[in-house]
XYZ file of C-alpha atoms in Angstrom:
458
model
C 55.190 -9.263 -39.037
C 53.123 -12.373 -39.127
C 51.078 -11.386 -36.047
C 50.767 -7.667 -35.445
C 50.853 -7.257 -31.670
C 52.462 -4.877 -29.266
C 54.098 -5.459 -25.942
C 54.386 -2.915 -23.145
C 57.531 -1.097 -22.158
C 59.873 -3.064 -19.986
C 58.771 -2.621 -16.393
C 58.212 -4.753 -13.381
C 56.203 -7.927 -13.886
C 52.417 -7.655 -13.953
C 50.167 -9.321 -11.454
C 48.005 -12.258 -12.340
C 44.924 -10.072 -12.001
C 46.101 -7.729 -14.704
C 46.985 -10.641 -16.971
C 43.447 -11.909 -16.792
C 42.065 -8.656 -18.062
C 40.894 -7.224 -14.730
C 40.364 -3.507 -14.112
C 43.623 -1.638 -14.694
C 44.488 0.171 -11.471
C 40.999 1.462 -10.893
C 40.585 0.129 -7.380
C 37.870 -2.306 -8.437
C 38.106 -6.072 -8.126
C 36.351 -8.856 -9.954
C 33.588 -9.805 -9.907
C 31.834 -6.472 -10.278
C 28.194 -6.042 -9.350
C 25.816 -6.601 -12.201
C 24.628 -3.001 -12.264
C 28.184 -1.601 -12.541
C 29.411 -0.406 -15.914
C 32.373 1.449 -17.360
C 32.292 4.903 -18.950
C 34.441 7.985 -19.219
C 32.140 9.845 -16.858
C 33.026 7.366 -14.124
C 36.807 7.513 -14.589
C 38.654 10.837 -14.045
C 41.700 9.376 -15.850
C 39.825 8.153 -18.885
C 42.018 7.293 -21.860
C 41.165 7.647 -25.494
C 40.880 4.549 -27.671
C 44.346 3.263 -28.611
C 46.109 4.739 -25.576
C 47.884 2.452 -23.169
C 48.042 2.877 -19.438
C 51.406 2.890 -17.725
C 51.722 -0.523 -16.073
C 52.264 -0.462 -12.339
C 54.274 -2.912 -10.242
C 52.328 -5.731 -8.719
C 51.810 -5.610 -4.975
C 51.624 -8.867 -3.117
C 49.392 -9.325 -0.097
C 51.068 -8.352 3.148
C 53.825 -6.262 1.488
C 53.930 -2.445 1.632
C 53.462 -0.678 -1.683
C 56.714 0.002 -3.530
C 57.944 3.543 -3.888
C 57.488 5.050 -7.334
C 60.562 4.677 -9.499
C 61.713 6.406 -12.614
C 60.592 4.780 -15.828
C 63.188 2.405 -17.231
C 64.697 2.942 -20.632
C 63.458 0.628 -23.333
C 65.680 -2.379 -23.790
C 67.102 -3.318 -27.138
C 65.094 -5.941 -28.931
C 66.434 -9.442 -28.836
C 66.797 -10.766 -32.349
C 66.348 -14.330 -31.150
C 63.110 -13.582 -29.273
C 59.770 -14.110 -30.967
C 58.030 -11.079 -32.414
C 55.254 -11.107 -29.812
C 57.812 -10.766 -26.987
C 59.802 -7.886 -28.503
C 59.029 -4.551 -26.881
C 57.845 -1.682 -28.956
C 58.152 2.028 -28.537
C 55.443 3.504 -26.312
C 52.897 5.504 -28.205
C 52.821 9.192 -27.360
C 49.658 10.355 -25.692
C 47.744 12.973 -27.652
C 47.201 16.308 -25.994
C 43.509 16.392 -26.617
C 40.937 13.888 -27.653
C 38.118 15.246 -29.724
C 35.770 12.274 -29.478
C 35.527 10.031 -26.455
C 33.291 7.089 -26.949
C 32.328 5.064 -23.875
C 33.267 1.422 -23.870
C 31.467 -1.281 -21.991
C 34.619 -3.326 -21.279
C 38.303 -2.619 -21.850
C 40.213 -4.827 -24.245
C 43.516 -6.413 -23.384
C 46.447 -6.896 -25.763
C 47.829 -10.324 -26.507
C 50.602 -10.080 -23.909
C 48.188 -9.141 -21.153
C 48.576 -5.360 -21.290
C 45.185 -3.892 -20.546
C 44.036 -0.539 -21.765
C 42.794 1.955 -19.194
C 39.230 1.246 -18.299
C 36.890 3.751 -16.687
C 36.000 3.247 -13.059
C 32.755 1.428 -12.318
C 29.791 3.711 -12.110
C 27.038 2.514 -9.865
C 23.660 3.088 -11.411
C 21.559 5.137 -9.026
C 18.923 2.962 -7.484
C 15.458 4.077 -8.569
C 13.703 5.666 -5.604
C 11.136 3.460 -4.007
C 7.628 4.430 -4.853
C 6.447 6.407 -1.895
C 3.104 5.475 -0.460
C 0.446 8.070 -1.177
C -0.494 9.581 2.203
C -3.860 10.845 0.972
C -5.767 7.570 1.174
C -4.055 6.729 4.472
C -5.325 10.026 5.861
C -8.833 9.165 4.713
C -8.677 5.691 6.238
C -7.557 6.918 9.637
C -10.338 9.527 9.765
C -12.868 6.830 8.904
C -11.576 4.238 11.380
C -11.651 6.851 14.145
C -15.295 7.518 13.270
C -16.009 3.775 13.447
C -14.709 3.642 17.025
C -16.662 6.782 17.959
C -19.868 5.413 16.465
C -19.646 2.096 18.326
C -18.815 3.897 21.577
C -21.919 6.104 21.334
C -24.400 3.198 21.311
C -25.085 3.142 25.094
C -26.025 6.847 25.029
C -28.240 6.916 21.923
C -31.266 7.889 24.000
C -29.755 11.399 24.188
C -30.485 13.616 21.165
C -26.942 14.953 20.978
C -25.482 11.459 20.856
C -28.096 10.293 18.386
C -27.428 13.232 16.067
C -23.705 12.526 15.947
C -24.439 8.822 15.423
C -26.698 9.516 12.414
C -24.187 11.978 10.979
C -21.377 9.390 11.160
C -23.380 6.440 9.865
C -24.580 8.356 6.828
C -21.187 8.137 5.155
C -18.403 6.467 7.173
C -18.971 2.842 6.107
C -20.054 3.775 2.552
C -16.793 5.692 2.142
C -14.808 2.828 3.637
C -16.377 0.491 1.086
C -15.707 2.964 -1.727
C -12.010 3.154 -0.806
C -11.917 -0.648 -0.617
C -13.324 -0.828 -4.127
C -10.755 1.652 -5.421
C -7.925 -0.378 -3.897
C -9.359 -3.566 -5.444
C -8.972 -2.433 -9.060
C -5.819 -4.506 -9.631
C -6.478 -7.062 -6.940
C -6.545 -10.055 -9.268
C -3.310 -9.043 -11.024
C -1.169 -10.113 -8.067
C -0.752 -13.570 -6.565
C 0.204 -12.049 -3.212
C -2.990 -10.014 -3.091
C -5.064 -12.999 -4.082
C -3.546 -14.945 -1.197
C -4.834 -12.235 1.132
C -8.343 -13.494 0.535
C -7.398 -16.190 3.015
C -4.632 -14.499 5.004
C -6.465 -11.319 5.939
C -10.116 -12.315 5.545
C -11.008 -15.931 6.229
C -8.426 -16.841 8.879
C -8.766 -13.582 10.880
C -12.548 -13.836 10.519
C -12.658 -17.219 12.226
C -10.183 -16.156 14.915
C -12.052 -12.919 15.678
C -15.427 -14.694 15.736
C -14.175 -17.209 18.289
C -12.394 -14.491 20.251
C -15.468 -12.293 20.584
C -17.613 -15.305 21.516
C -15.220 -16.021 24.381
C -15.205 -12.344 25.356
C -19.008 -12.249 25.554
C -18.996 -15.271 27.805
C -16.358 -13.671 30.047
C -18.572 -10.605 30.623
C -21.623 -12.672 31.502
C -23.372 -13.242 28.181
C -24.438 -16.594 26.774
C -22.197 -18.563 24.468
C -23.118 -17.985 20.832
C -21.018 -18.793 17.808
C -22.315 -18.985 14.262
C -19.544 -18.783 11.737
C -21.876 -18.119 8.803
C -23.617 -15.255 10.633
C -20.934 -12.716 11.592
C -21.394 -10.981 14.887
C -21.211 -7.210 15.254
C -18.239 -5.629 13.438
C -16.994 -8.833 11.817
C -19.483 -8.512 8.961
C -17.095 -6.295 7.022
C -14.504 -9.036 6.466
C -16.979 -11.391 4.819
C -18.681 -8.653 2.786
C -15.334 -7.390 1.476
C -14.335 -10.961 0.635
C -17.396 -11.401 -1.593
C -17.084 -7.945 -3.117
C -13.544 -8.747 -4.182
C -14.583 -12.124 -5.505
C -17.134 -10.340 -7.679
C -14.576 -7.840 -9.018
C -13.893 -9.654 -12.347
C -17.629 -9.630 -13.097
C -17.957 -5.880 -12.567
C -14.843 -5.133 -14.598
C -16.274 -6.964 -17.615
C -19.508 -4.978 -17.618
C -20.044 -1.952 -19.818
C -22.161 -0.109 -17.253
C -21.280 -1.537 -13.851
C -22.461 1.420 -11.743
C -26.072 1.540 -13.055
C -26.318 -2.240 -12.673
C -25.029 -2.066 -9.087
C -27.485 0.731 -8.233
C -30.350 -1.275 -9.699
C -29.362 -4.337 -7.653
C -29.134 -2.140 -4.552
C -32.630 -0.712 -5.055
C -34.286 -4.001 -5.952
C -32.700 -5.878 -3.048
C -34.983 -3.904 -0.713
C -37.908 -6.019 -1.889
C -36.357 -9.152 -0.364
C -35.720 -9.891 3.266
C -32.115 -10.895 2.915
C -30.698 -12.594 5.973
C -27.365 -11.697 7.516
C -25.750 -15.049 6.727
C -22.380 -14.472 5.089
C -23.100 -10.700 5.336
C -25.342 -10.880 2.284
C -27.583 -8.075 3.579
C -24.647 -5.661 3.719
C -23.172 -7.110 0.540
C -26.189 -5.882 -1.457
C -26.876 -2.828 0.688
C -23.426 -1.273 0.160
C -22.679 -2.732 -3.273
C -22.937 0.559 -5.259
C -20.177 2.154 -3.200
C -17.775 -0.694 -3.872
C -18.477 -0.638 -7.626
C -18.123 3.165 -7.781
C -14.743 2.868 -6.094
C -13.839 0.100 -8.512
C -14.359 2.316 -11.580
C -12.777 5.443 -10.104
C -9.393 6.612 -11.356
C -6.764 8.872 -9.749
C -7.912 11.808 -11.849
C -11.337 11.610 -10.218
C -9.741 12.246 -6.831
C -7.759 15.129 -8.341
C -10.989 16.726 -9.508
C -11.970 17.070 -5.852
C -8.819 19.076 -5.120
C -10.260 22.375 -6.316
C -11.000 25.376 -4.182
C -14.639 25.790 -5.149
C -15.253 22.079 -4.578
C -13.658 22.302 -1.130
C -15.893 25.244 -0.240
C -18.943 23.380 -1.491
C -17.838 20.288 0.451
C -17.518 22.268 3.682
C -21.032 23.609 3.200
C -22.273 20.063 2.504
C -20.774 18.726 5.736
C -22.230 21.598 7.757
C -25.612 21.095 6.126
C -25.531 17.362 6.861
C -24.696 18.069 10.513
C -27.636 20.465 10.757
C -29.999 17.921 9.178
C -28.751 15.203 11.560
C -29.472 17.430 14.555
C -32.936 18.183 13.193
C -33.995 14.594 12.441
C -32.268 12.945 15.417
C -35.259 12.965 17.836
C -37.601 11.175 15.430
C -35.528 9.386 12.751
C -35.167 5.585 12.986
C -31.647 4.184 12.841
C -32.229 1.044 10.782
C -32.032 2.736 7.339
C -28.525 4.004 8.095
C -27.200 0.437 8.355
C -27.902 -0.123 4.609
C -29.320 -3.594 5.102
C -33.003 -3.461 6.109
C -35.699 -4.439 3.608
C -38.808 -2.390 2.871
C -40.848 -4.811 4.950
C -38.483 -4.500 7.915
C -38.803 -0.717 7.709
C -42.601 -0.973 7.376
C -42.585 0.993 4.137
C -44.453 0.621 0.879
C -42.461 -0.309 -2.168
C -42.369 3.223 -3.616
C -41.490 4.796 -0.258
C -38.811 2.180 0.232
C -37.305 2.902 -3.178
C -37.396 6.640 -2.481
C -35.724 6.147 0.895
C -32.952 3.965 -0.544
C -32.356 6.346 -3.440
C -32.239 9.330 -1.067
C -29.794 7.595 1.249
C -27.568 6.704 -1.697
C -27.460 10.324 -2.911
C -26.814 11.730 0.580
C -24.114 9.158 1.311
C -22.315 9.815 -1.977
C -22.473 13.586 -1.427
C -20.927 13.167 2.025
C -18.319 10.709 0.724
C -17.049 13.111 -1.915
C -17.213 16.044 0.504
C -15.011 14.227 3.016
C -12.614 13.152 0.255
C -12.282 16.780 -0.796
C -11.617 18.054 2.745
C -9.145 15.457 4.001
C -5.503 16.673 3.765
C -3.605 15.284 0.797
C -0.080 15.669 2.101
C 1.858 13.922 4.836
C 0.299 14.454 8.268
C 0.943 13.168 11.771
C -1.719 10.477 11.275
C -0.730 9.321 7.776
C 1.293 6.398 9.140
C -1.571 5.416 11.444
C -3.822 5.012 8.416
C -1.687 2.102 7.199
C -2.849 -0.141 10.078
C -6.608 0.408 10.189
C -7.334 -3.339 10.074
C -5.956 -3.737 13.596
C -8.031 -0.884 14.934
C -11.178 -2.193 13.286
C -10.897 -5.744 14.589
C -9.527 -4.918 18.061
C -11.477 -1.847 19.145
C -14.521 -3.964 19.931
C -12.751 -5.482 22.952
C -12.430 -2.284 25.056
C -15.756 -0.940 23.769
C -17.601 -4.143 24.687
C -15.959 -4.265 28.110
C -16.850 -0.595 28.728
C -20.480 -1.276 27.783
C -20.821 -4.344 29.976
C -19.100 -2.684 32.925
C -21.417 0.347 32.703
C -18.600 2.825 32.086
C -20.573 4.451 29.246
C -23.816 4.885 31.157
C -22.962 7.598 33.667
C -25.692 10.297 33.674
C -23.298 13.091 32.747
C -22.460 11.291 29.496
C -26.004 11.823 28.180
C -25.406 15.320 26.883
C -23.135 17.419 24.649
C -20.203 17.245 27.090
C -20.641 13.508 27.431
C -20.630 13.102 23.644
C -17.442 15.143 23.465
C -15.815 13.009 26.186
C -16.791 9.734 24.490
C -15.634 10.958 21.082
C -12.282 12.134 22.471
C -11.676 8.849 24.289
C -12.611 6.832 21.193
C -10.274 8.944 19.064
C -7.411 8.289 21.478
C -8.219 4.564 21.403
C -8.066 4.593 17.595
C -4.602 6.145 17.725
C -3.328 3.492 20.142
C -4.713 0.612 18.082
C -3.100 1.967 14.895
C 0.386 2.223 16.401
C 3.217 0.005 15.086
C 3.499 -1.661 18.507
C -0.085 -2.899 18.238
C 0.671 -4.508 14.905
C 3.812 -6.112 16.318
C 1.813 -7.769 19.094
C -1.160 -8.964 17.023
C 0.287 -9.500 13.554
C 0.612 -13.250 13.998
C -3.169 -13.406 14.586
C -4.585 -10.814 12.204
C -2.046 -11.127 9.362
C -0.729 -14.680 9.426
C 1.773 -15.659 6.761
C 0.419 -18.870 5.282
C 2.987 -19.274 2.516
C 2.979 -23.026 3.043
C -0.654 -23.088 1.935
C -0.112 -21.853 -1.627
C 1.594 -23.179 -4.689
C 4.430 -21.194 -6.153
C 3.495 -19.405 -9.385
C 4.836 -20.959 -12.556
C 7.871 -19.242 -14.098
C 6.861 -20.125 -17.639
């Protein structure tokens, strides 16, 4: 024969889909999804190479499927017909196939007869990377302590309230900054994260500054608005903005932590103003840099039994020290921003105080990290929306202060501290709910996609 080809046994005509090489009676239709592929594992009726499927009658749209009929006998070849049109004897199917090699696509014969192709096998979608609940647990604990600390201010004349205030301020913002540094390790590797420098820092900063200025006027205070000097809790947005801007510098250094500690100690010699949160920027810098150089294995080192026991003893010891020093300890050092001159200290006493605070804060930070649950908890989801709680909790707290709701005599005692802390904790839960984000997302997380250029595809 001039052209060695085979034609199928004489049966009913084939559909146009089969003639174009589509899937042979597998139930699939062209086009297939990109991730689909053919293999013997996907097709229970897989055929060995060289075997032909039994062609089936074509079914037109709207017609019921034809009843199965007995296979027709092969017709005698027509001597006048071309060789390609003459039918050939069907090949017997082997009883067993020793080797079955998967084929990406089935091949069709010249007359349109397609070999059996395996059914499409959908590749299992890779599971989405689940968010680690551990850091969310830590963030919710810290944001709840922020609300408690701000709520205790009107009752700081009581020793019990002052002790809890000192205990909280020793570590809660340093640990917040440390976690922020850890989450900033790959910040500059993503265009979306870089855009957040404006979306979640600058724009919300201006909106919150104006909003709190209006709120102060509404409760009887004078109008005051200085964008470069953040008021009250808004300092954190600007400080974090500048810490993240400095990230490439720290990542290029050989010894970033010692350099950051040196800058922190030496900054006490200068009276740094609060413009652009520069006082807090230098005062909490070591915690951000330590978080920046930390790796996941460092957090795993804290997940040991003896470290957890030591951490529990550290927290209890810190609470005892806070109760002891509360009646006579000044509060300014715990804000990590006052200079030696502001604290009325000599240079060597100032250095000793700053070094001692750094050691105590780091000990408490690692103790809390060791004690916070690592698995999924009821407050893990709440820890994903701490920004809303941080920026919004000042509204009810400021109103409560101005209305005198936090100055009842019975609040100046242990029971009062417990009542304020419980109420603040409940407020933190409400402000971290998904409904709160739904209401305020357009203000605190605006999508300013129109402001940025699309990244180049080259």
